[in-house]
PDB file of C-alpha atoms in Angstrom:
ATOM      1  CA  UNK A   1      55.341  -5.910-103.757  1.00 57.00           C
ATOM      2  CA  UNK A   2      52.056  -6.063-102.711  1.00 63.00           C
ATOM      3  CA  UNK A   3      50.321  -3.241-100.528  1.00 80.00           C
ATOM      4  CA  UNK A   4      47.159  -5.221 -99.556  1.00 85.00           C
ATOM      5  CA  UNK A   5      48.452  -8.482 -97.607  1.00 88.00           C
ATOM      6  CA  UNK A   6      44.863  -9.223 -96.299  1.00 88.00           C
ATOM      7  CA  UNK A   7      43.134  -8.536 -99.741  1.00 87.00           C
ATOM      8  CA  UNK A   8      45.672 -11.042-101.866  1.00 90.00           C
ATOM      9  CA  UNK A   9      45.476 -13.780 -98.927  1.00 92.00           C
ATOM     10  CA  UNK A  10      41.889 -14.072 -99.300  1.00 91.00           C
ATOM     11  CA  UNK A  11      42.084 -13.470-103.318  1.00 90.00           C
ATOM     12  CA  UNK A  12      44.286 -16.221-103.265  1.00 93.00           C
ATOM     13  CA  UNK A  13      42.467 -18.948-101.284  1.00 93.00           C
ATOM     14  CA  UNK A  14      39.339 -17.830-103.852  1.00 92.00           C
ATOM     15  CA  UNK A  15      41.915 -18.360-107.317  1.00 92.00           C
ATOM     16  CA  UNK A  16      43.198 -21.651-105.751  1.00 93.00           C
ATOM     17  CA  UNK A  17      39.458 -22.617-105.087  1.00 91.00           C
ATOM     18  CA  UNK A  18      38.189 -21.662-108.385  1.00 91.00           C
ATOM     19  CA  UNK A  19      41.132 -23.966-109.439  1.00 93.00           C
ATOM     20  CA  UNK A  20      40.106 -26.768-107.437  1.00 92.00           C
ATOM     21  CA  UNK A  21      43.269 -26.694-105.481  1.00 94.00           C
ATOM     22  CA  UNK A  22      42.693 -29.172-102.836  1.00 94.00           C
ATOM     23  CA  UNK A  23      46.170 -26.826-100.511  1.00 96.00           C
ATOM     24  CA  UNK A  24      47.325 -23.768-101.067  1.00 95.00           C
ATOM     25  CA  UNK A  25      50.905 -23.007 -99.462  1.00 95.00           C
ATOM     26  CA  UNK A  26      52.291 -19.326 -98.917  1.00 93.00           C
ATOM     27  CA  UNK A  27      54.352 -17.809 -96.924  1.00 93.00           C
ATOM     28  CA  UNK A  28      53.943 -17.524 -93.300  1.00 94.00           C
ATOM     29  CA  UNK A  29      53.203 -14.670 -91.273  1.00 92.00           C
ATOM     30  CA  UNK A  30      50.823 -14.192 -88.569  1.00 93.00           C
ATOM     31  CA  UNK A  31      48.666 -12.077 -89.944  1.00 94.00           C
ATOM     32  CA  UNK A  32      47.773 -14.277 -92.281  1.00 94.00           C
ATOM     33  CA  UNK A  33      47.939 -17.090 -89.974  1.00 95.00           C
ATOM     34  CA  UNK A  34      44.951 -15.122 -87.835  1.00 96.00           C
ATOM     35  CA  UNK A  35      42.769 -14.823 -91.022  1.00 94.00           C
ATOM     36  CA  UNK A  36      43.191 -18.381 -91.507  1.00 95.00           C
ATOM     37  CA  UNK A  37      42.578 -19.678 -88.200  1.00 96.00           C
ATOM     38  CA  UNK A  38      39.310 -17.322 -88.253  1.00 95.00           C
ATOM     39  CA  UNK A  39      38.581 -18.567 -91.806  1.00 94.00           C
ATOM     40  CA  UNK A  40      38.498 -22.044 -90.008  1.00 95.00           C
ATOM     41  CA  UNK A  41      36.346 -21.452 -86.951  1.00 96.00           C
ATOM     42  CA  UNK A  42      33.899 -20.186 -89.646  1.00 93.00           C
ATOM     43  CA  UNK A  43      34.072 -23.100 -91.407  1.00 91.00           C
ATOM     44  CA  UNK A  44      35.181 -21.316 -95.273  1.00 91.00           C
ATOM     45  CA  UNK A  45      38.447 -23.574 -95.412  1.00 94.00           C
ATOM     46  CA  UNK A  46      39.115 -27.422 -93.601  1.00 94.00           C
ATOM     47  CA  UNK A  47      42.422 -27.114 -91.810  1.00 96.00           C
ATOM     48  CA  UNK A  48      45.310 -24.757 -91.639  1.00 97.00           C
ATOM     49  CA  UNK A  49      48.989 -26.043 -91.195  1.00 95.00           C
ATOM     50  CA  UNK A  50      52.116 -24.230 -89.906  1.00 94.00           C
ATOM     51  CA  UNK A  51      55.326 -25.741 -91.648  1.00 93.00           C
ATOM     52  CA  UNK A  52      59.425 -24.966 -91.538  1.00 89.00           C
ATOM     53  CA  UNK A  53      61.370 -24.113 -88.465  1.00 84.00           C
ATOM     54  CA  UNK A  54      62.768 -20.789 -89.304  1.00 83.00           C
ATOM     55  CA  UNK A  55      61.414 -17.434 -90.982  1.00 77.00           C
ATOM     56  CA  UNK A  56      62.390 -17.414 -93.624  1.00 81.00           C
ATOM     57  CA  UNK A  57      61.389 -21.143 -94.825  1.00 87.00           C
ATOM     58  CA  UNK A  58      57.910 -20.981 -92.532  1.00 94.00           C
ATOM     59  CA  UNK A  59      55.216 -21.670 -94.792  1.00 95.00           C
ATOM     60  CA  UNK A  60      51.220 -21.474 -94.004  1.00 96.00           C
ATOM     61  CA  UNK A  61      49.183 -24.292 -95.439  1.00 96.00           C
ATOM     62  CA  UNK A  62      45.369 -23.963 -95.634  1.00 96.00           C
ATOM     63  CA  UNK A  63      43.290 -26.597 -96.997  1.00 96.00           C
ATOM     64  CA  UNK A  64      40.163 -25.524 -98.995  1.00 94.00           C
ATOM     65  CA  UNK A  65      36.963 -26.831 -98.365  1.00 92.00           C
ATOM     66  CA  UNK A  66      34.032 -27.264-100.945  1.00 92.00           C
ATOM     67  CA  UNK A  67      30.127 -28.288-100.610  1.00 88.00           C
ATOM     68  CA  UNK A  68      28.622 -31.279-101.823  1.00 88.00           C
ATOM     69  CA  UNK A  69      28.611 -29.711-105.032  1.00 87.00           C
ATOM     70  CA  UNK A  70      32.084 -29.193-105.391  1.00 85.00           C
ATOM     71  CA  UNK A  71      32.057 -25.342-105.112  1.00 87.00           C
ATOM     72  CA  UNK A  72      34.761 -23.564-103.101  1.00 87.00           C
ATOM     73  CA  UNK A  73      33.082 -21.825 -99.903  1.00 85.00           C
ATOM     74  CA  UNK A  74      35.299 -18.801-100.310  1.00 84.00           C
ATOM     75  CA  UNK A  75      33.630 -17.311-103.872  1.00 77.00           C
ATOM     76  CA  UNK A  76      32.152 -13.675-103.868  1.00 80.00           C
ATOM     77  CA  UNK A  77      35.077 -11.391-102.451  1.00 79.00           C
ATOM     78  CA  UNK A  78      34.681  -7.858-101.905  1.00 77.00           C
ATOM     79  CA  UNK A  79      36.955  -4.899-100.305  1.00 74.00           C
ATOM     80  CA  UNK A  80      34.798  -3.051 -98.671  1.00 78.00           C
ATOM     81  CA  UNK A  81      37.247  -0.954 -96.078  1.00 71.00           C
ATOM     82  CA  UNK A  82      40.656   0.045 -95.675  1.00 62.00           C
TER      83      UNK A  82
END
């Protein structure tokens, strides 16, 4: 189980981009569908997708973006508060 839901959303999107992962799919929940949609106005990933009807099969798909050079946006990550 994982404590920090914010902290392995964000370390996840980095992995997937390091990866070159053009999606990355987890599991929905609106926290992390907030992040995202904030991640998006500030331009560090392309689109984010809502998918599945219910709860327990809703899934949150954020495409990563990368520069010209082909590096992920998302790539220096630091906790810095609680």
């Amino acid at each position: 189980m994982v404590s920090d839901t914010v902290g392995d959303f964000i370390i996840q999107l980095k992995n997937a981009g390091m990866a070159k992962k053009p999606v990355v799919s987890l599991p929905y929940s609106k926290l992390k569908a907030a992040i995202a949609d904030k991640l998006l106005q500030e331009g560090f990933v392309a689109s984010v997708d809502t998918k599945g009807d219910t709860a327990a099969s809703k899934t949150l798909d954020v495409t990563l973006q990368y520069d010209e050079g082909g590096r992920h946006r998302i790539a220096d990550v630091k906790r810095i508060s609680k």
